[in-house]
XYZ file of C-alpha atoms in Angstrom:
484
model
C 94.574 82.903 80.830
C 97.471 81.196 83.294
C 99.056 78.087 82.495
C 98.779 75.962 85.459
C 102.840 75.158 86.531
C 103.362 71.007 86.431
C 103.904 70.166 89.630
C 107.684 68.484 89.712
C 108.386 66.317 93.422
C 111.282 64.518 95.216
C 111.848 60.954 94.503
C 112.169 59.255 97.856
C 112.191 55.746 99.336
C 110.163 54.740 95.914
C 107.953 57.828 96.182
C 107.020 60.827 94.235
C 106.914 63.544 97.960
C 106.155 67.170 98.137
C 108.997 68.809 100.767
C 107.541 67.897 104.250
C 106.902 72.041 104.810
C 105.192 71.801 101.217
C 107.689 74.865 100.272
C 108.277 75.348 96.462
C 110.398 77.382 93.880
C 109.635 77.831 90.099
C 111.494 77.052 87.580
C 112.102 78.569 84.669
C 112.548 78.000 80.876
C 115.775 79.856 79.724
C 114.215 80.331 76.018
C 110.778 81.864 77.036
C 112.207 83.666 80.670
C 108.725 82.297 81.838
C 108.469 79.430 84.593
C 106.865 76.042 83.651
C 106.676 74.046 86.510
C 107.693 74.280 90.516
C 109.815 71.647 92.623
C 110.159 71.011 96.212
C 112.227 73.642 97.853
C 113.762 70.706 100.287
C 114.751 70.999 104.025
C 116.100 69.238 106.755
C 113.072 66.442 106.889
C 113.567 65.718 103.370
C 116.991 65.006 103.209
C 116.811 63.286 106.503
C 114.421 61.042 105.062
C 115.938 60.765 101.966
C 118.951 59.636 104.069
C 117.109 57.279 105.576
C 115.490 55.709 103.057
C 119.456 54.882 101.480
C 121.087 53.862 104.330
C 118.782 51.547 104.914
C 118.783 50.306 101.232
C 122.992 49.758 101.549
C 123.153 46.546 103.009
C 121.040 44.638 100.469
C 122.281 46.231 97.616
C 126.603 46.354 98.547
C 125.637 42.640 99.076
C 124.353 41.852 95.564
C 127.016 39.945 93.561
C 128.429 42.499 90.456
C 126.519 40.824 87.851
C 123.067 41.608 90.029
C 124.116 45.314 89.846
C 125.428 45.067 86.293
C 121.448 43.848 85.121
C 120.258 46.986 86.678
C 122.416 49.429 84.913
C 121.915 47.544 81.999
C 117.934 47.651 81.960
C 118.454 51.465 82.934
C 119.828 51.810 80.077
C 117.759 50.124 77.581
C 114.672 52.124 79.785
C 117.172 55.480 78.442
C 117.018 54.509 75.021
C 113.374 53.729 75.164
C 112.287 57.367 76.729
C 114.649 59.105 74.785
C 112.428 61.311 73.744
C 110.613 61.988 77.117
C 114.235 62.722 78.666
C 114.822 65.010 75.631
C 112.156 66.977 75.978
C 112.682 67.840 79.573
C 115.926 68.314 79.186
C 115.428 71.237 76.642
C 112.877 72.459 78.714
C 115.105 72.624 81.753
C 118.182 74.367 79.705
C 116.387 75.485 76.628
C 118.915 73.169 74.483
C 117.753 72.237 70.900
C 116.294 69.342 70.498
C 117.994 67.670 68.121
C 121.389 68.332 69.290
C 120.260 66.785 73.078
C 118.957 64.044 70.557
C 122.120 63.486 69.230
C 125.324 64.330 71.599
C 123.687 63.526 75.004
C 121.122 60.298 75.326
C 123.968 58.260 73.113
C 126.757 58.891 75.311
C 124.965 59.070 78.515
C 123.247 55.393 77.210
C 126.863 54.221 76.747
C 128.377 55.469 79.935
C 125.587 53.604 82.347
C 126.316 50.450 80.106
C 130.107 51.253 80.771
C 129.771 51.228 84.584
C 127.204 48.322 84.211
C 130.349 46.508 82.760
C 133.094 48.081 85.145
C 130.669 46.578 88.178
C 132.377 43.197 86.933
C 136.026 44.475 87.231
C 136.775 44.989 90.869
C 140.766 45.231 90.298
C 143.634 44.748 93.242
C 146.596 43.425 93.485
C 146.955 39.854 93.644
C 146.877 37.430 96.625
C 149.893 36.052 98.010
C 152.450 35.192 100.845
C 154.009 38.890 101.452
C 155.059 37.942 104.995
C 156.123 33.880 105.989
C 153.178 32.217 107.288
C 150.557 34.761 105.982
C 148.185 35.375 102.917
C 147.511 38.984 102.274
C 144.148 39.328 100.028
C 142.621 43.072 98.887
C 138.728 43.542 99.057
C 137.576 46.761 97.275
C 134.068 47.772 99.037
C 131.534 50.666 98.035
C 131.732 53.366 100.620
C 128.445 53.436 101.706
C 125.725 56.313 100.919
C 126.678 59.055 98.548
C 125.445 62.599 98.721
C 125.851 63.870 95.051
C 125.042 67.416 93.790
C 124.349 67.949 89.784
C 124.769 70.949 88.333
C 122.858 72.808 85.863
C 124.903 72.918 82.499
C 124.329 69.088 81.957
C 121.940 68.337 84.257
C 120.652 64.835 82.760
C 124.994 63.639 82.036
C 126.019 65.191 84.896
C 123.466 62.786 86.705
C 124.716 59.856 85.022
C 128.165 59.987 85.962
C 127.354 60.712 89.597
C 124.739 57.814 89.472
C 126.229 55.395 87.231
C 129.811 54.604 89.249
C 128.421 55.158 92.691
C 125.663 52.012 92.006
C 128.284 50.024 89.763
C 130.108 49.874 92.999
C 127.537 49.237 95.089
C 126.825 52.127 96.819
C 123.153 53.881 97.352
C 122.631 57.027 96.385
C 120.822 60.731 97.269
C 120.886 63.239 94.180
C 120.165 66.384 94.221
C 120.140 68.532 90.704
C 120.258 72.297 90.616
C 117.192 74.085 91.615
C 117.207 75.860 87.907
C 117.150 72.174 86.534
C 115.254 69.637 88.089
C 113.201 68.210 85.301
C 115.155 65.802 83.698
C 116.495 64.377 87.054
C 113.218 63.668 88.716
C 112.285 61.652 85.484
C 115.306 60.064 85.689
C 114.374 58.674 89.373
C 110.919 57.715 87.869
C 112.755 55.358 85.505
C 116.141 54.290 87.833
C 112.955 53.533 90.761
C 110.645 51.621 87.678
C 113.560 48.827 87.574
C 114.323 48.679 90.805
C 111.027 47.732 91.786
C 110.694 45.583 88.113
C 113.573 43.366 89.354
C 112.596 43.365 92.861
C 115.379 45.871 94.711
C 115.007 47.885 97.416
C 113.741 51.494 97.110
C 116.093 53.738 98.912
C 118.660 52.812 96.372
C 118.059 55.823 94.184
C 116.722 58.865 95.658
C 116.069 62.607 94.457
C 116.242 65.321 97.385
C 115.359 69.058 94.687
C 116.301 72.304 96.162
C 118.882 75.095 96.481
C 122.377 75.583 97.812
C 120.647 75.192 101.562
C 119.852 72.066 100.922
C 123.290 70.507 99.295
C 124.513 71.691 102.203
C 122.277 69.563 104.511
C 122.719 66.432 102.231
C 126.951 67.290 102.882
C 127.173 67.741 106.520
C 124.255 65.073 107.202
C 125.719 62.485 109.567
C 125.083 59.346 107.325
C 126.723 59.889 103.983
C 130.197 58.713 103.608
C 131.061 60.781 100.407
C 129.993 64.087 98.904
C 130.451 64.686 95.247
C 129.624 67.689 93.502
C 129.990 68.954 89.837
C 129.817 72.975 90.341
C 132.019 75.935 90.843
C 134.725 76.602 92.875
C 133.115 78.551 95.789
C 130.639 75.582 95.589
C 133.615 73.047 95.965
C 135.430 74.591 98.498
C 132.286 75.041 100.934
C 131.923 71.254 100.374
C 135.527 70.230 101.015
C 134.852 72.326 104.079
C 131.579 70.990 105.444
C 132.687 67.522 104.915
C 135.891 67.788 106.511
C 134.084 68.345 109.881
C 133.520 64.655 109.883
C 136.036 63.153 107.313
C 133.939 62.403 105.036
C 135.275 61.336 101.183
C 134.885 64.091 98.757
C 135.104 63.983 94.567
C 135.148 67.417 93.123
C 134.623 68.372 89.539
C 134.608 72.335 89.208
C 135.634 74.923 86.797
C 137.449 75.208 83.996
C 139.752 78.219 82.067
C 140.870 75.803 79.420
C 143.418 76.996 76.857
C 143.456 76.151 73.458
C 147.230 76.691 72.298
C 147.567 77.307 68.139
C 150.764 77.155 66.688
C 151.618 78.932 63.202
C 151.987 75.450 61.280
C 148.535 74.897 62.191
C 145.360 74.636 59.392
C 143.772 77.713 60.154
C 140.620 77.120 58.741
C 140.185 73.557 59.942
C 141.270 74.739 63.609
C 138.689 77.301 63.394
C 135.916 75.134 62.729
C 136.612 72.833 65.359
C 137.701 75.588 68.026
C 134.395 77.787 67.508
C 132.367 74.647 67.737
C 134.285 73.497 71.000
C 133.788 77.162 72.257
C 130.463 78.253 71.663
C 128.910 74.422 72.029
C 126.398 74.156 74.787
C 126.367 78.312 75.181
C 129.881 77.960 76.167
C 128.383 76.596 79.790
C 131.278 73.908 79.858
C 134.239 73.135 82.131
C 136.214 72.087 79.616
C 134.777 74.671 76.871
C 137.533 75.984 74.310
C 136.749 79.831 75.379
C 140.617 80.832 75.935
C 142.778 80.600 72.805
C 146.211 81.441 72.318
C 147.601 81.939 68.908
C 151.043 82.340 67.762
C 151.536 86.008 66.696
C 152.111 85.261 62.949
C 148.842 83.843 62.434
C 147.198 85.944 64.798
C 145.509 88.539 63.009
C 144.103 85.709 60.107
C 143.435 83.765 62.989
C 141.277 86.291 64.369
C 139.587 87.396 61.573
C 138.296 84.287 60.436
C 137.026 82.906 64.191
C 134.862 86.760 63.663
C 133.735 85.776 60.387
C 132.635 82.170 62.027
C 130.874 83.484 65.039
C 129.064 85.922 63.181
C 127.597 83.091 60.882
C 126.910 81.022 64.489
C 123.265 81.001 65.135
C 121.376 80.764 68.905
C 117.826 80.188 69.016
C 114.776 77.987 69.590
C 114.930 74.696 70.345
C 113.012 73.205 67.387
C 115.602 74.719 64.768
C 117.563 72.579 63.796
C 120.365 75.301 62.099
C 121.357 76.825 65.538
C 124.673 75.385 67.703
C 123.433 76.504 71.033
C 120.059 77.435 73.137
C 120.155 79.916 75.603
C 122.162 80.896 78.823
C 120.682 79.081 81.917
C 119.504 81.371 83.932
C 118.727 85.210 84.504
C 121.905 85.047 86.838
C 124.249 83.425 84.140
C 123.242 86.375 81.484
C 123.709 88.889 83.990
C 127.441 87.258 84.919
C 128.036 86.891 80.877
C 127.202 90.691 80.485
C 129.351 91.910 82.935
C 132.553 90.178 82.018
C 131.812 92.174 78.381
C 131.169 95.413 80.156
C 134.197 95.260 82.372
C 136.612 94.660 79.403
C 139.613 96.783 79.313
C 140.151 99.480 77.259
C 142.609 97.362 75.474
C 140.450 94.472 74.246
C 138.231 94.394 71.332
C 135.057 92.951 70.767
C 135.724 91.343 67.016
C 132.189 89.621 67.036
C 129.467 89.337 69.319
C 129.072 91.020 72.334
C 124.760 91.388 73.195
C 122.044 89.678 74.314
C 119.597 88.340 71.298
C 116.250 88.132 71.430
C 113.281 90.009 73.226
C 113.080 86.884 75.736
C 114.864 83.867 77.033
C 118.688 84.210 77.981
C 120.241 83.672 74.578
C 123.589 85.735 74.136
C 125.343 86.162 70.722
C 128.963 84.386 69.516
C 131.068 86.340 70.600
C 134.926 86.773 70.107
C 137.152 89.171 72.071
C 140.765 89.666 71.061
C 143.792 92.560 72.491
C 143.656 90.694 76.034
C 146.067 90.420 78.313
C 147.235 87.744 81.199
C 146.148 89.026 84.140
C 142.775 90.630 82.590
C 139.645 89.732 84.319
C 138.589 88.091 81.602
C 141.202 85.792 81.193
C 141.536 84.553 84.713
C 138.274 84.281 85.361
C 135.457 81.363 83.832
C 132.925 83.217 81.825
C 130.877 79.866 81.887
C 129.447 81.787 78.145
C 129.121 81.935 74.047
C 132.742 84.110 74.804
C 136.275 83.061 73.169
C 138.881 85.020 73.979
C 141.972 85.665 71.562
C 145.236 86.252 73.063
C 148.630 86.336 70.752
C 152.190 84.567 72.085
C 155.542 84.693 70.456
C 156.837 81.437 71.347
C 156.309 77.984 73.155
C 157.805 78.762 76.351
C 155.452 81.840 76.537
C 152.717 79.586 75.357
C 153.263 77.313 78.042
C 153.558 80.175 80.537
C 150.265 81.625 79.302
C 148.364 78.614 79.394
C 149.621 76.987 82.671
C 149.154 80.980 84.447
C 145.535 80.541 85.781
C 144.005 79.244 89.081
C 142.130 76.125 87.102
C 143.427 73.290 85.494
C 140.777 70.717 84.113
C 141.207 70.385 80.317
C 143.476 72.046 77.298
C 144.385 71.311 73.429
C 146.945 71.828 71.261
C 147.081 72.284 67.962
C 150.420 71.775 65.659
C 151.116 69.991 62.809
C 154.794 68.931 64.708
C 154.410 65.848 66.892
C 157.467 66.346 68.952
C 156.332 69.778 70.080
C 152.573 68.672 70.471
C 154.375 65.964 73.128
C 156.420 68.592 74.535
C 153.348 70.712 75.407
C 151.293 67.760 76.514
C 154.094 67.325 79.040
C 154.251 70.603 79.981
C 150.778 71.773 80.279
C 149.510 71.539 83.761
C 145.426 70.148 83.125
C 143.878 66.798 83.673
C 143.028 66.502 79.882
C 145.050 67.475 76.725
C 143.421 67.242 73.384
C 146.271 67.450 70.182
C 144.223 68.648 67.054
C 140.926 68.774 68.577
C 139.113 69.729 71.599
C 135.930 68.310 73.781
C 135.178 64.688 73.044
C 135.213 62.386 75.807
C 134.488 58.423 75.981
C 133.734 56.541 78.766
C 136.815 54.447 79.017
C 138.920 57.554 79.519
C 139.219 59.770 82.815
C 138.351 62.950 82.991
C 138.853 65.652 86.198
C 141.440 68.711 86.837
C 144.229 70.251 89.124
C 144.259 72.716 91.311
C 141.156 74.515 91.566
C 139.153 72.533 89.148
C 138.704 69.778 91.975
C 140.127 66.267 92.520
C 138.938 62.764 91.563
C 137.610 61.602 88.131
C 134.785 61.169 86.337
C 134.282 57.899 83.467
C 136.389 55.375 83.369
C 137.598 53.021 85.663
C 139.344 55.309 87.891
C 135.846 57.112 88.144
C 134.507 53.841 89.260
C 137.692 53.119 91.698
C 136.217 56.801 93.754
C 133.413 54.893 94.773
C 135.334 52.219 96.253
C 137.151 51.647 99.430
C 139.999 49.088 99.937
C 140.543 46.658 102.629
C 143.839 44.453 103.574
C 142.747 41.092 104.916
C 145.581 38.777 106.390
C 144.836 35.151 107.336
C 147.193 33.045 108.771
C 148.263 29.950 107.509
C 148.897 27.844 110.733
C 145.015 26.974 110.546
């Protein structure tokens, strides 16, 4: 006997739509390998219409005084809190996550970074009015942009959306999101509650609208005529085909992408406390985080302890189903994801060694086993390159100027730690390390009130925080004369 799929649809104008073309791709649960539901497979009607539907929603809404906007967020919130366990549910259906960690490290932040952005709706900062030329008065007006064309990805698909959503209608702007076509789930109930209070307090519908589909159809929402800024949380092929697309007509662009982040431990550090919080940073989420502590360096005289008891920790590291409430991580994503994990172990050079770890677990599902891999070198594949998996990699320095080197010697640059007992070195290397975040002693929380985006190939622009919300803003210069 078949289980009939559930039937997910785009959220559009205030309505629940099949694509136009009625196309349709499954999706899958990563712990069973089996699909559960299908989900528009979107094309150029849809996102036109989706387009639409926001553009035409702007004017009302970038009108609304801050404190209009900041009631919306708010109720959004409470409405978050309140189907907690409905968004909880479909988010460990769309990622295979366990339950109660989704219960526990996701819906409260997420809750408390829409009521952030609900507050920072209030704050439009510039500098002050004034007299900067005789017989003038020079004031700043910081506006939304206009319609944003956001792409989610599929790591943290029900976050992710939030800190796409949550700035762009602080500011004012409307909004077309599209998750990843592996992850839909959670972001289509999402629109079902963002479109619930909108309608409950009496705003238009095109504010909030969810376009599902594949890569084809990010790239319509991009190079469609009306948005006025792309943002995208993804890789780094993804972010430089955006940058590209929306260059053709100047459009804004905020890019969060990958991560290699090192995780620098010097010899005066407590071994056994580092390793607890390293392997948990690491192997958290299946390792399927930018900011993931995956690449460790360790100072050569602690190496081999080091080492040895990160082994001992992964081995004792459990994976599994969703309902147990013992295991750190769920599975890999997708078939894809597993397939990229396993090659980056099957590739390693005959000087690396698999300490712990190192196979697939399980007869089904994409669940992959804590895995530690020391002997590397710089330039190894493995180094250079995101994994985006349960895989730390050990590699052993001899001093801080090589540490530096090391850590600052890859194409990516979003977030790093440090971890030393000596303060003046720890601000030494939090000078010195080239990445948009530095943890000292710890690795991987964020809060809403701080920043958080990379260098170099990890993409420009932040997410959180204020300067998150500033993205979504445009300034004016207004001069008025004073002769009347």
């Amino acid at each position: 006997m078949t289980t009939a799929l559930r039937r997910l649809r785009n959220y559009i104008d205030g309505e629940f739509r099949d694509a136009a073309d009625g196309r349709t791709t499954e999706v899958v649960n990563p712990a069973t390998g089996e699909p559960y539901a299908t989900a528009p497979l979107s094309g150029a009607a849809d996102v036109d219409a989706a387009m639409a539907a926001a553009e035409a929603a702007f004017p009302a809404w970038r009108d609304l005084i801050p404190a209009e906007r900041q009631k919306v967020l708010l109720k959004i919130a409470d409405r978050f809190e309140e189907r907690a366990e409905e968004l909880i549910a479909a988010e460990s259906e769309n990622c295979g996550k366990p339950i109660a960690l989704v219960r526990s490290e996701e819906i409260p932040p997420m809750v408390d970074q829409i009521r952030f952005f609900a507050g920072a709706a209030r704050m439009l900062e510039g500098r002050s009015a004034g007299e900067y030329m005789e017989g003038f008065t020079s004031i700043i007006r910081r506006e939304p942009v206009g319609v944003c064309a956001q792409v989610a990805p599929w790591n943290y698909p029900m976050m992710m959306a939030v800190w796409k959503f949550a700035p762009a209608l602080a500011a004012g702007n409307t909004v077309v999101l599209k998750p990843s076509d592996t992850t839909p789930a959670s972001t289509v109930l999402i629109a079902e509650i963002i479109g619930g209070v909108l309608d409950e307090l009496g705003h238009p519908r095109g504010v909030f609208n969810v376009v599902c589909g594949d890569r084809e159809t990010g790239r319509l929402m991009v190079e469609h005529r009306i948005p006025a800024m792309a943002s995208i949380t993804g890789s780094v092929r993804a972010g430089m085909q955006v940058a590209e697309s929306a260059s053709k007509d100047l459009k804004r662009v905020h890019l969060e992408l990958g991560g290699k982040a090192p995780v620098v431990v010097f010899e005066d550090t407590d071994i056994a406390k580092a390793v607890e919080d390293i392997a948990t940073a690491g192997y958290f989420n299946a390792g399927q985080d930018c900011t993931a502590a995956t690449r460790v360096l360790v100072q050569e005289s602690i190496h081999d302890e080091f080492v040895a008891a990160l082994a001992k920790t992964a081995s004792e590291t459990k994976t599994g189903a969703v309902d147990d409430e013992d295991v750190l991580y769920g599975p890999l994503n997708n078939a894809n994801q597993l397939a990229q994990v396993k090659g980056f172990i099957e590739r390693l050079p005959a000087h690396a060694k698999i300490e712990a770890g190192g196979e697939q677990v399980g007869e089904k599902g994409y669940f992959f086993a804590p895995t530690v891999v020391s002997g590397l070198k710089q330039d190894d594949e493995i180094i250079q390159h995101e994994v985006f998996g349960p895989v730390i990699t050990v590699q052993s320095f001899a001093d801080e100027k090589q540490a530096v080197e090391w850590a600052n010697g890859v194409e990516y640059a979003l977030a790093s730690s440090v971890w030393t007992k000596d303060h003046a070195r720890a601000m030494r290397m939090s000078r010195a390390l080239d990445f948009g975040c530095v943890w000292i002693n710890t690795h991987i929380p964020l809060v809403a009130e701080m920043p958080h985006g990379g260098f170099k190939k990890s993409g420009y622009g932040k997410d959180l925080s204020a300067y998150g919300f500033d993205d979504y803003t445009r300034i004016k210069h207004v001069m008025t004369s004073l002769d009347g």
